[in-house]
Short mmCIF file of C-alpha atoms in Angstrom, two decimals:
data_model
loop_
_atom_site.label_atom_id
_atom_site.label_comp_id
_atom_site.label_asym_id
_atom_site.label_seq_id
_atom_site.Cartn_x
_atom_site.Cartn_y
_atom_site.Cartn_z
CA UNK I 28 -7.29 -6.51 22.36
CA UNK I 29 -7.49 -5.28 18.82
CA UNK I 30 -4.37 -3.72 17.39
CA UNK I 31 -4.69 -0.58 15.21
CA UNK I 32 -1.92 0.36 12.80
CA UNK I 33 -1.89 3.72 11.12
CA UNK I 34 -1.86 4.34 7.44
CA UNK I 35 1.53 5.54 6.45
CA UNK I 36 3.82 5.46 3.42
CA UNK I 37 5.22 1.90 2.87
CA UNK I 38 2.46 0.20 4.84
CA UNK I 39 0.73 -2.83 3.17
CA UNK I 40 -3.08 -2.45 3.13
CA UNK I 41 -6.11 -4.47 1.94
CA UNK I 42 -9.08 -2.76 0.14
CA UNK I 43 -12.41 -3.21 2.08
CA UNK I 44 -14.67 -1.71 -0.49
CA UNK I 45 -15.10 -1.22 -4.23
CA UNK I 46 -14.26 -3.32 -7.25
CA UNK I 47 -10.80 -3.92 -5.83
CA UNK I 48 -12.11 -5.38 -2.49
CA UNK I 49 -9.80 -7.88 -0.97
CA UNK I 50 -6.79 -6.85 -3.08
CA UNK I 51 -3.48 -5.84 -1.40
CA UNK I 52 -1.72 -2.56 -2.08
CA UNK I 53 1.25 -0.54 -0.81
CA UNK I 54 0.61 2.95 0.41
CA UNK I 55 2.75 5.30 -1.81
CA UNK I 56 1.67 8.58 -0.28
CA UNK I 57 -1.03 10.22 1.80
CA UNK I 58 -3.40 12.82 0.40
CA UNK I 59 -4.70 14.70 3.48
CA UNK I 60 -6.31 12.86 6.36
CA UNK I 61 -8.87 11.02 4.39
CA UNK I 62 -7.15 9.68 1.37
CA UNK I 63 -4.17 7.44 0.51
CA UNK I 64 -2.50 6.89 -2.75
CA UNK I 65 -2.03 3.08 -3.24
CA UNK I 66 -0.32 0.95 -5.87
CA UNK I 67 -0.23 -2.85 -6.54
CA UNK I 68 2.35 -2.81 -9.38
CA UNK I 69 -0.18 -4.20 -11.93
CA UNK I 70 -3.38 -2.44 -12.67
CA UNK I 71 -2.41 0.37 -10.46
CA UNK I 72 1.30 1.11 -10.97
CA UNK I 73 3.62 3.47 -9.12
CA UNK I 74 3.14 6.15 -11.91
CA UNK I 75 -0.60 6.23 -11.55
CA UNK I 76 -1.56 5.21 -7.93
CA UNK I 77 -5.21 4.79 -6.94
CA UNK I 78 -6.68 7.52 -4.62
CA UNK I 79 -8.72 5.76 -1.94
CA UNK I 80 -10.37 6.68 1.21
CA UNK I 81 -8.52 5.55 4.37
CA UNK I 82 -11.75 4.17 5.81
CA UNK I 83 -11.99 1.79 2.91
CA UNK I 84 -8.69 0.27 3.73
CA UNK I 85 -7.71 -2.49 6.26
CA UNK I 86 -4.30 -1.64 7.57
CA UNK I 87 -1.88 -4.63 8.13
CA UNK I 88 1.04 -4.79 10.44
CA UNK I 89 3.54 -5.05 7.52
CA UNK I 90 5.56 -2.28 6.06
CA UNK I 91 8.12 -2.20 3.37
CA UNK I 92 11.33 -1.36 5.05
CA UNK I 93 13.22 1.49 3.37
CA UNK I 94 10.38 2.60 1.20
CA UNK I 95 9.66 5.74 3.11
CA UNK I 96 13.36 6.83 2.78
CA UNK I 97 13.45 6.04 -0.95
CA UNK I 98 10.29 8.05 -1.61
CA UNK I 99 11.58 11.02 0.55
CA UNK I 100 14.78 11.01 -1.37
CA UNK I 101 12.90 11.32 -4.57
CA UNK I 102 13.66 7.95 -5.89
CA UNK I 103 11.09 6.01 -7.96
CA UNK I 104 9.94 2.44 -7.17
CA UNK I 105 9.68 -0.13 -10.00
CA UNK I 106 6.31 -1.87 -10.42
CA UNK I 107 8.04 -5.32 -10.33
CA UNK I 108 9.42 -4.37 -6.85
CA UNK I 109 5.88 -3.65 -5.59
CA UNK I 110 4.55 -6.95 -7.02
CA UNK I 111 7.45 -8.85 -5.41
CA UNK I 112 6.70 -7.29 -1.99
CA UNK I 113 2.98 -7.92 -2.20
CA UNK I 114 3.57 -11.53 -3.41
CA UNK I 115 5.95 -12.27 -0.55
CA UNK I 116 3.38 -10.83 1.95
CA UNK I 117 0.46 -12.89 0.49
CA UNK I 118 2.62 -16.08 0.71
CA UNK I 119 3.51 -15.30 4.37
CA UNK I 120 -0.25 -14.83 5.15
CA UNK I 121 -1.22 -18.19 3.54
#
């Protein structure tokens, strides 16, 4: 049985289409039902996230614990933190 996880703030996703295909990102926010704002801490930092269609994202089971609460409280997230989270996830996957 195939599991489906929903796109939500703090979820780690992988791009399925576009020039960033195969790259991992963290969902920073949702923009309606069809779009997500994603960041990787490098080319796409927290200050300028990429707006990408949800159908072009593969949703993983991994979430960044506490990220939703931090963003809801109006706190910013440093790009080095995003890079660290994604690096740890990629190492776990390998």
